[in-house]
Coordinates of C-alpha atoms and ligand atoms in Angstrom, one line a residue:
X1385 CA 123.4 221.9 205.6
X1386 CA 121.5 222.0 202.3
X1387 CA 119.3 219.1 201.2
X1388 CA 121.9 218.2 198.6
X1389 CA 124.7 218.1 201.1
X1390 CA 122.7 215.9 203.4
X1391 CA 121.8 213.7 200.4
X1392 CA 125.5 213.3 199.5
X1393 CA 126.3 212.1 203.0
X1394 CA 123.8 209.3 203.2
X1395 CA 122.3 208.4 199.8
X1396 CA 123.4 205.9 197.2
X1397 CA 121.4 206.7 194.0
X1398 CA 120.2 204.2 191.3
X1399 CA 122.2 203.8 188.0
X1400 CA 124.6 206.5 189.3
X1401 CA 128.4 206.5 189.4
X1402 CA 128.6 208.2 192.8
X1403 CA 132.2 209.3 192.3
X1404 CA 131.7 211.4 189.1
X1405 CA 128.0 212.2 189.2
X1406 CA 126.9 215.8 189.4
X1407 CA 125.0 216.5 192.7
X1408 CA 121.3 215.5 192.4
X1409 CA 118.7 218.2 191.7
X1410 CA 116.5 218.7 194.8
X1411 CA 112.8 218.6 194.0
X1412 CA 110.3 219.7 196.5
X1413 CA 107.0 219.9 194.6
X1414 CA 105.3 218.8 191.4
X1415 CA 102.3 220.0 189.4
X1416 CA 101.2 218.8 185.9
X1417 CA 104.3 218.1 183.8
X1418 CA 106.5 220.4 186.0
X1419 CA 108.8 219.5 188.9
X1420 CA 109.9 222.4 191.0
X1421 CA 113.2 222.8 192.9
X1422 CA 113.7 224.7 196.2
X1423 CA 114.0 228.0 194.3
X1424 CA 110.8 227.5 192.4
X1425 CA 112.5 226.7 189.1
X1426 CA 110.3 224.4 186.9
X1427 CA 111.8 221.3 185.3
X1428 CA 109.5 220.0 182.5
X1429 CA 109.4 216.3 183.1
X1430 CA 109.9 215.1 179.5
X1431 CA 110.7 211.5 180.7
X1432 CA 107.7 211.1 183.0
X1433 CA 110.1 210.5 186.0
X1434 CA 111.6 207.3 184.5
X1435 CA 108.5 206.5 182.4
X1436 CA 106.0 206.1 185.3
X1437 CA 104.0 209.3 185.3
X1438 CA 101.0 209.5 183.0
X1439 CA 98.6 212.2 184.4
X1440 CA 101.1 214.7 185.8
X1441 CA 102.6 215.2 189.3
X1442 CA 100.7 215.4 192.5
X1443 CA 97.4 215.0 190.7
X1444 CA 94.7 216.2 193.1
X1445 CA 92.3 213.4 192.2
X1446 CA 94.8 210.7 192.8
X1447 CA 96.0 212.4 196.0
X1448 CA 92.4 212.6 197.3
X1449 CA 91.7 208.9 196.6
X1450 CA 95.0 207.8 198.2
X1451 CA 94.2 209.9 201.3
X1452 CA 90.7 208.4 201.6
X1453 CA 92.2 204.9 201.4
X1454 CA 94.9 205.7 203.9
X1455 CA 92.3 206.8 206.4
X1456 CA 90.3 203.5 205.9
X1457 CA 92.9 200.8 205.5
X1458 CA 96.7 201.2 204.9
X1459 CA 97.6 197.5 204.5
X1460 CA 96.5 194.0 205.2
X1461 CA 98.2 190.6 204.6
X1462 CA 97.0 189.4 201.1
X1463 CA 97.3 185.6 201.8
X1464 CA 94.0 184.6 203.4
X1465 CA 92.6 188.1 203.2
X1466 CA 91.3 190.5 200.6
X1467 CA 90.1 194.1 200.3
X1468 CA 88.0 196.2 198.0
X1469 CA 90.7 198.2 196.2
X1470 CA 92.6 195.0 195.1
X1471 CA 89.5 193.3 193.8
X1472 CA 88.1 196.4 192.0
X1473 CA 91.4 197.2 190.4
X1474 CA 91.8 193.6 189.1
X1475 CA 88.2 193.5 187.8
X1476 CA 88.5 196.8 186.0
X1477 CA 91.9 196.2 184.5
X1478 CA 91.0 192.7 183.3
X1479 CA 88.0 194.2 181.6
X1480 CA 90.2 196.4 179.4
X1481 CA 92.9 193.8 178.6
X1482 CA 92.8 191.2 175.8
X1483 CA 89.8 189.0 176.6
X1484 CA 91.8 185.9 177.5
X1485 CA 93.3 187.6 180.6
X1486 CA 91.4 186.2 183.5
X1487 CA 93.5 186.3 186.7
X1488 CA 95.5 189.0 188.4
X1489 CA 98.6 188.5 190.6
X1490 CA 99.9 191.6 192.4
X1491 CA 103.5 192.4 193.3
X1492 CA 105.7 195.4 194.0
X1493 CA 107.2 196.7 190.8
X1494 CA 108.0 195.9 187.1
X1495 CA 110.9 193.5 187.9
X1496 CA 108.8 191.5 190.3
X1497 CA 105.9 191.4 187.8
X1498 CA 108.3 189.8 185.4
X1499 CA 109.7 187.4 188.0
X1500 CA 106.1 186.2 188.7
X1501 CA 105.5 185.8 185.0
X1502 CA 108.6 183.7 184.5
X1503 CA 107.8 181.5 187.6
X1504 CA 104.2 181.1 186.3
X1505 CA 105.5 179.7 183.0
X1506 CA 108.2 177.5 184.4
X1507 CA 105.9 176.0 187.0
X1508 CA 103.0 175.7 184.5
X1509 CA 105.1 173.0 182.8
X1510 CA 106.6 171.6 186.0
X1511 CA 103.1 171.1 187.5
X1512 CA 102.2 169.0 184.5
X1513 CA 105.4 166.9 184.7
X1514 CA 106.6 168.3 181.4
X1515 CA 110.3 169.3 181.1
X1516 CA 110.4 172.7 179.5
X1517 CA 112.8 175.2 181.0
X1518 CA 114.3 177.2 178.2
X1519 CA 113.2 180.8 177.8
X1520 CA 113.1 182.8 174.5
X1521 CA 113.8 186.5 174.6
X1522 CA 114.9 189.4 172.3
X1523 CA 118.5 190.6 172.1
X1524 CA 118.7 194.1 173.7
X1525 CA 115.6 193.3 175.9
X1526 CA 115.2 194.9 179.3
X1527 CA 112.9 193.3 181.8
X1528 CA 114.2 194.6 185.1
X1529 CA 117.0 194.4 187.6
X1530 CA 116.2 191.4 189.8
X1531 CA 118.1 188.2 188.9
X1532 CA 115.4 186.4 186.9
X1533 CA 114.4 189.6 185.1
X1534 CA 118.1 190.3 184.4
X1535 CA 118.6 186.8 183.0
X1536 CA 115.9 187.3 180.4
X1537 CA 117.3 190.7 179.5
X1538 CA 120.0 191.2 176.9
X1539 CA 123.6 190.9 178.2
X1540 CA 125.1 194.4 178.4
X1541 CA 127.3 196.7 180.4
X1542 CA 124.5 196.7 183.1
X1543 CA 124.6 192.9 183.5
X1544 CA 128.4 192.3 183.0
X1545 CA 129.2 191.8 186.7
X1546 CA 126.6 189.1 187.0
X1547 CA 126.6 187.4 183.6
X1548 CA 128.1 184.1 184.9
X1549 CA 125.3 183.7 187.3
X1550 CA 122.4 184.4 185.0
X1551 CA 120.5 181.4 183.6
X1552 CA 120.9 180.7 179.9
X1553 CA 118.3 182.2 177.6
X1554 CA 117.8 181.8 173.8
X1555 CA 118.1 185.3 172.4
X1556 CA 116.8 186.3 168.9
X1557 CA 116.8 189.5 166.9
X1558 CA 113.7 191.7 166.9
X1559 CA 111.7 190.9 163.7
X1560 CA 111.5 192.8 160.5
X1561 CA 110.6 192.1 156.8
X1562 CA 114.0 190.7 156.0
X1563 CA 114.5 188.3 159.0
X1564 CA 111.0 187.1 160.0
X1565 CA 111.2 183.8 158.1
X1566 CA 114.7 183.2 159.4
X1567 CA 113.6 183.8 163.0
X1568 CA 110.7 181.4 162.7
X1569 CA 112.9 178.6 161.5
X1570 CA 115.4 179.5 164.1
X1571 CA 112.7 179.0 166.7
X1572 CA 111.6 175.7 165.1
X1573 CA 115.1 174.4 165.0
X1574 CA 115.9 175.0 168.7
X1575 CA 117.0 171.8 170.4
X1576 CA 115.4 172.5 173.7
X1577 CA 111.7 172.8 174.2
X1578 CA 110.8 176.4 175.0
X1579 CA 108.8 177.2 178.0
X1580 CA 107.9 180.8 177.1
X1581 CA 108.8 183.8 175.0
X1582 CA 109.1 187.1 176.8
X1583 CA 109.1 190.4 174.9
X1584 CA 108.6 194.1 175.2
X1585 CA 105.8 194.6 172.6
X1586 CA 106.7 197.2 169.9
X1587 CA 109.2 199.2 171.9
X1588 CA 112.4 198.1 173.7
X1589 CA 112.6 201.0 176.1
X1590 CA 115.8 200.7 178.1
X1591 CA 118.0 199.7 175.1
X1592 CA 117.3 203.0 173.4
X1593 CA 113.6 203.1 172.4
X1594 CA 114.3 200.5 169.7
X1595 CA 111.1 199.8 167.8
X1596 CA 109.8 197.1 165.6
X1597 CA 106.5 196.5 163.7
X1598 CA 103.4 195.0 165.2
X1599 CA 102.7 192.7 162.2
X1600 CA 106.1 190.9 162.6
X1601 CA 105.6 190.5 166.4
X1602 CA 102.2 189.1 165.6
X1603 CA 103.8 186.5 163.3
X1604 CA 106.3 185.5 165.9
X1605 CA 103.6 185.2 168.6
X1606 CA 101.5 183.0 166.3
X1607 CA 104.5 180.9 165.5
X1608 CA 105.3 180.4 169.2
X1609 CA 101.7 179.6 170.1
X1610 CA 101.7 176.9 167.4
X1611 CA 104.6 175.3 169.3
X1612 CA 102.9 175.6 172.7
X1613 CA 105.3 178.3 173.8
X1614 CA 103.7 180.6 176.3
X1615 CA 103.7 184.3 175.4
X1616 CA 104.7 186.9 178.1
X1617 CA 104.0 190.5 177.0
X1618 CA 106.1 192.7 179.3
X1619 CA 103.9 195.9 179.2
X1620 CA 105.6 197.4 182.2
X1621 CA 106.7 200.4 180.1
X1622 CA 104.3 200.2 177.1
X1623 CA 101.1 199.7 179.1
X1624 CA 98.5 202.5 179.7
X1625 CA 98.7 204.5 176.5
X1626 CA 102.4 204.9 175.8
X1627 CA 102.2 203.4 172.3
X1628 CA 99.0 205.3 171.3
X1629 CA 96.6 202.5 172.2
X1630 CA 95.8 201.5 175.8
X1631 CA 98.2 198.6 175.6
X1632 CA 100.8 197.7 173.0
X1633 CA 99.1 194.3 172.6
X1634 CA 96.1 196.1 171.2
X1635 CA 98.2 196.6 168.1
X1636 CA 98.4 192.8 167.5
X1637 CA 95.6 190.2 167.0
X1638 CA 97.3 187.3 168.9
X1639 CA 96.6 187.5 172.6
X1640 CA 99.5 186.9 175.0
X1641 CA 99.2 184.3 177.8
X1642 CA 100.6 186.5 180.4
X1643 CA 101.0 190.3 180.8
X1644 CA 103.2 192.4 183.1
X1645 CA 102.4 195.9 184.3
X1646 CA 103.8 198.5 186.6
X1647 CA 105.2 202.0 185.8
X1648 CA 101.9 203.7 184.6
X1649 CA 99.7 201.4 186.6
X1650 CA 99.4 203.9 189.5
X1651 CA 99.8 206.9 187.3
X1652 CA 103.3 207.1 188.7
X1653 CA 102.2 207.6 192.3
X1654 CA 103.2 204.4 194.0
X1655 CA 105.1 201.2 193.4
X1656 CA 102.8 198.4 192.3
X1657 CA 103.3 195.4 190.0
X1658 CA 100.7 193.3 188.3
X1659 CA 100.9 190.0 186.4
X1660 CA 97.8 188.8 184.6
X1661 CA 97.3 185.4 183.0
X1662 CA 94.8 183.1 181.3
X1663 CA 92.5 180.7 183.0
X1664 CA 94.5 177.9 181.4
X1665 CA 97.7 178.9 183.3
X1666 CA 95.8 179.5 186.5
X1667 CA 94.2 176.0 186.2
X1668 CA 97.6 174.3 186.0
X1669 CA 98.2 175.3 189.6
X1670 CA 94.9 174.0 190.9
X1671 CA 95.4 170.8 192.7
X1672 CA 95.0 168.9 196.0
X1673 CA 98.7 168.6 195.9
X1674 CA 100.0 171.6 197.8
X1675 CA 103.3 171.4 196.0
X1676 CA 101.5 172.8 192.9
X1677 CA 101.0 176.1 194.6
X1678 CA 102.5 179.3 193.2
X1679 CA 104.9 179.9 196.0
X1680 CA 105.5 183.6 195.5
X1681 CA 104.4 186.7 197.5
X1682 CA 105.7 190.0 198.8
X1683 CA 105.0 191.6 202.2
X1684 CA 103.2 194.4 200.5
X1685 CA 101.4 192.4 197.9
X1686 CA 98.3 194.3 196.7
X1687 CA 98.9 197.2 199.1
X1688 CA 95.5 198.9 199.4
X1689 CA 97.0 202.4 199.1
X1690 CA 98.9 201.5 195.9
X1691 CA 95.7 199.8 194.5
X1692 CA 93.7 202.9 195.3
X1693 CA 96.2 205.0 193.4
X1694 CA 95.8 202.5 190.5
X1695 CA 92.0 202.9 190.6
X1696 CA 92.2 206.7 190.6
X1697 CA 94.7 206.6 187.8
X1698 CA 92.5 204.3 185.8
X1699 CA 89.5 206.7 186.3
X1700 CA 91.7 209.4 184.7
X1701 CA 93.0 207.0 182.0
X1702 CA 89.6 206.0 180.9
X1703 CA 88.4 209.6 180.6
X1704 CA 88.1 210.4 176.9
X1705 CA 90.3 213.5 177.3
X1706 CA 93.3 211.2 178.1
X1707 CA 93.1 209.5 174.7
X1708 CA 92.7 212.9 173.1
X1709 CA 95.9 214.0 174.8
X1710 CA 97.7 210.9 173.7
X1711 CA 96.7 211.5 170.1
X1712 CA 97.7 215.2 170.4
X1713 CA 101.2 214.3 171.7
X1714 CA 101.6 211.6 169.0
X1715 CA 100.7 214.1 166.3
X1716 CA 102.9 216.8 167.7
X1717 CA 105.9 214.4 168.0
X1718 CA 105.3 213.3 164.4
X1719 CA 105.4 216.9 163.1
X1720 CA 108.6 217.6 165.1
X1721 CA 110.3 214.4 163.9
X1722 CA 109.7 215.3 160.2
X1723 CA 111.0 218.8 160.9
X1724 CA 114.3 217.7 162.2
X1725 CA 114.9 214.3 160.6
X1726 CA 117.1 215.8 157.9
X1727 CA 119.3 217.8 160.3
X1728 CA 122.9 216.7 159.7
X1729 CA 123.3 215.9 163.4
X1730 CA 120.3 213.6 163.5
X1731 CA 121.1 210.0 162.4
X1732 CA 117.5 208.8 162.7
X1733 CA 114.2 209.5 164.4
X1734 CA 111.6 206.9 165.4
X1735 CA 108.2 207.2 167.0
X1736 CA 105.5 205.0 168.5
X1737 CA 102.6 206.9 170.0
X1738 CA 103.8 209.3 172.7
X1739 CA 107.4 208.0 172.5
X1740 CA 109.7 210.0 170.3
X1741 CA 113.4 209.0 170.0
X1742 CA 116.2 210.8 168.1
X1743 CA 119.6 209.3 167.5
X1744 CA 122.4 211.8 167.4
X1745 CA 125.4 211.6 165.1
X1746 CA 128.5 211.1 167.2
X1747 CA 131.1 209.9 164.8
X1748 CA 132.2 206.6 166.2
X1749 CA 131.4 207.0 169.9
X1750 CA 127.9 205.6 170.4
X1751 CA 128.2 204.0 173.8
X1752 CA 126.0 204.8 176.8
X1753 CA 129.1 206.4 178.4
X1754 CA 129.7 208.8 175.6
X1755 CA 130.4 212.3 176.8
X1756 CA 127.8 213.8 174.4
X1757 CA 125.2 212.1 176.7
X1758 CA 126.4 214.1 179.7
X1759 CA 126.6 217.3 177.8
X1760 CA 123.0 216.9 176.5
X1761 CA 121.7 216.0 179.9
X1762 CA 123.3 219.0 181.5
X1763 CA 122.2 221.3 178.6
X1764 CA 118.5 220.4 179.0
X1765 CA 118.6 220.6 182.8
X1766 CA 119.9 224.1 182.7
X1767 CA 117.1 224.9 180.3
X1768 CA 114.6 223.4 182.8
X1769 CA 113.9 220.2 181.0
X1770 CA 114.4 216.7 182.2
X1771 CA 115.6 214.6 179.3
X1772 CA 117.8 211.6 180.2
X1773 CA 119.6 210.5 177.0
X1774 CA 120.4 206.8 176.6
X1775 CA 123.9 207.2 175.1
X1776 CA 123.4 209.3 172.0
X1777 CA 119.7 208.7 171.9
X1778 CA 117.4 211.4 173.2
X1779 CA 113.8 210.5 173.8
X1780 CA 110.7 212.3 174.9
X1781 CA 107.8 210.5 176.6
X1782 CA 105.9 213.1 178.6
X1783 CA 103.0 212.8 181.0
X1784 CA 99.8 213.0 178.8
X1785 CA 98.8 216.3 180.5
X1786 CA 101.8 218.1 179.1
X1787 CA 100.7 221.4 177.4
X1788 CA 101.5 222.2 173.8
X1789 CA 103.5 225.2 175.1
X1790 CA 105.7 222.8 177.2
X1791 CA 106.0 220.4 174.3
X1792 CA 107.1 223.2 171.9
X1793 CA 109.5 224.5 174.5
X1794 CA 111.2 221.0 174.6
X1795 CA 111.3 220.8 170.8
X1796 CA 112.8 224.3 170.5
X1797 CA 115.5 223.4 173.1
X1798 CA 116.3 220.3 171.2
X1799 CA 116.7 222.3 168.1
X1800 CA 119.0 224.8 169.8
X1801 CA 121.0 221.9 171.2
X1802 CA 121.4 220.6 167.7
X1803 CA 122.9 223.9 166.7
X1804 CA 125.0 224.5 169.7
X1805 CA 126.4 221.2 170.9
Ligands
PLP1914 C1 111.2 199.4 183.8 C2 110.9 198.1 183.2 C3 110.9 197.0 184.0 C4 111.3 197.0 185.5 O1 110.4 197.7 186.2 P1 110.9 198.3 187.7 O2 109.6 198.8 188.3 O3 111.9 199.3 187.4 O4 111.5 197.1 188.4 C5 110.6 195.8 183.4 N1 110.2 195.7 182.1 C6 110.2 196.8 181.3 C7 109.8 196.7 179.9 C8 110.6 198.0 181.8 O5 110.7 199.1 181.0

């Protein structure tokens, strides 16, 4: 039996309608921005394997560091024990975050990093005997697939089956020049006291790479801070260079209280989540009263192998050549966007750093389930490119090591898709 046949017997894939989905593409090897199937065909990974990969696949330096760690210590319970990789990764990441970030809490993935952030905020007030339980979030937000993370995400086709069970959240529009004053008074007029405001800074990834301007985010953040509302920046997607700067929060002058990371944290090598917070939040849990403890943890909290992948990825990330690559991709995206923006089939293009999104004209059909989406996906796969449109929105966000040749190949295939589909 082929690998695909065996897969179809036993595997249930994520975000996949198993009845109608095409068989999965078997991948056996990766190198740089390429993933190779059993026959040696290269697929250029234009979506960084669901936005996680930043330095390319099977990076030899990360592989070496992970192997060294595996031969020393694979795992240890993280309550009552510690280990060098977890401490060093926390030290080094806190050093490059906004200066108010002082403590690091590890978990397993982006959704859990968000769960931890939400719990930190709710219990921050609870521990002080203050009743603040309402959370503020953006419409169209995506913060993950566990229940708390789903609850603070926009209601959509993805949450429909669970909507009744999700706790209530105040949703506001993302800010722009026309609505910013309105949004601020909307927040001021809320009946309930807000506990926190959670947001994807600058780019709402899963809802279609929707983008909004840093200066309006900054205004909203400042307004919330004035009201004592804690600020959670969900940088699970935007962290580690995606928006052109190391973190999306580097585009604003207000510092968040809490930050969430995962995806690029290990360079796309292993699952790891990280929630960082201010000393002030941490202090609200310090007490002789054990009930004030943050009762949260996962079996694999701060797994040493994942932390070592994080350290190796950070070494690569801080090498000046990485920022040069980020700038190169941003510039190249920018040129391509201005080249195609007037094409009759392009409704709009938008870009932040290494993320380029293009909305296709579809007539009336703009849903995620539009057939155009499947035709585009298939078209690019056949051409050896992994692009995974969100409905009629095609986006490119490659590993930073992608070559100009590979980038130009992707662009040229998008142009031929515009002409042919
Ligand atoms: C992907 C994502 C998450 C969830 O991360 P997982 O590791 O998939 O659980 C949370 N927030 C944002 C902004 C994301 O893009």
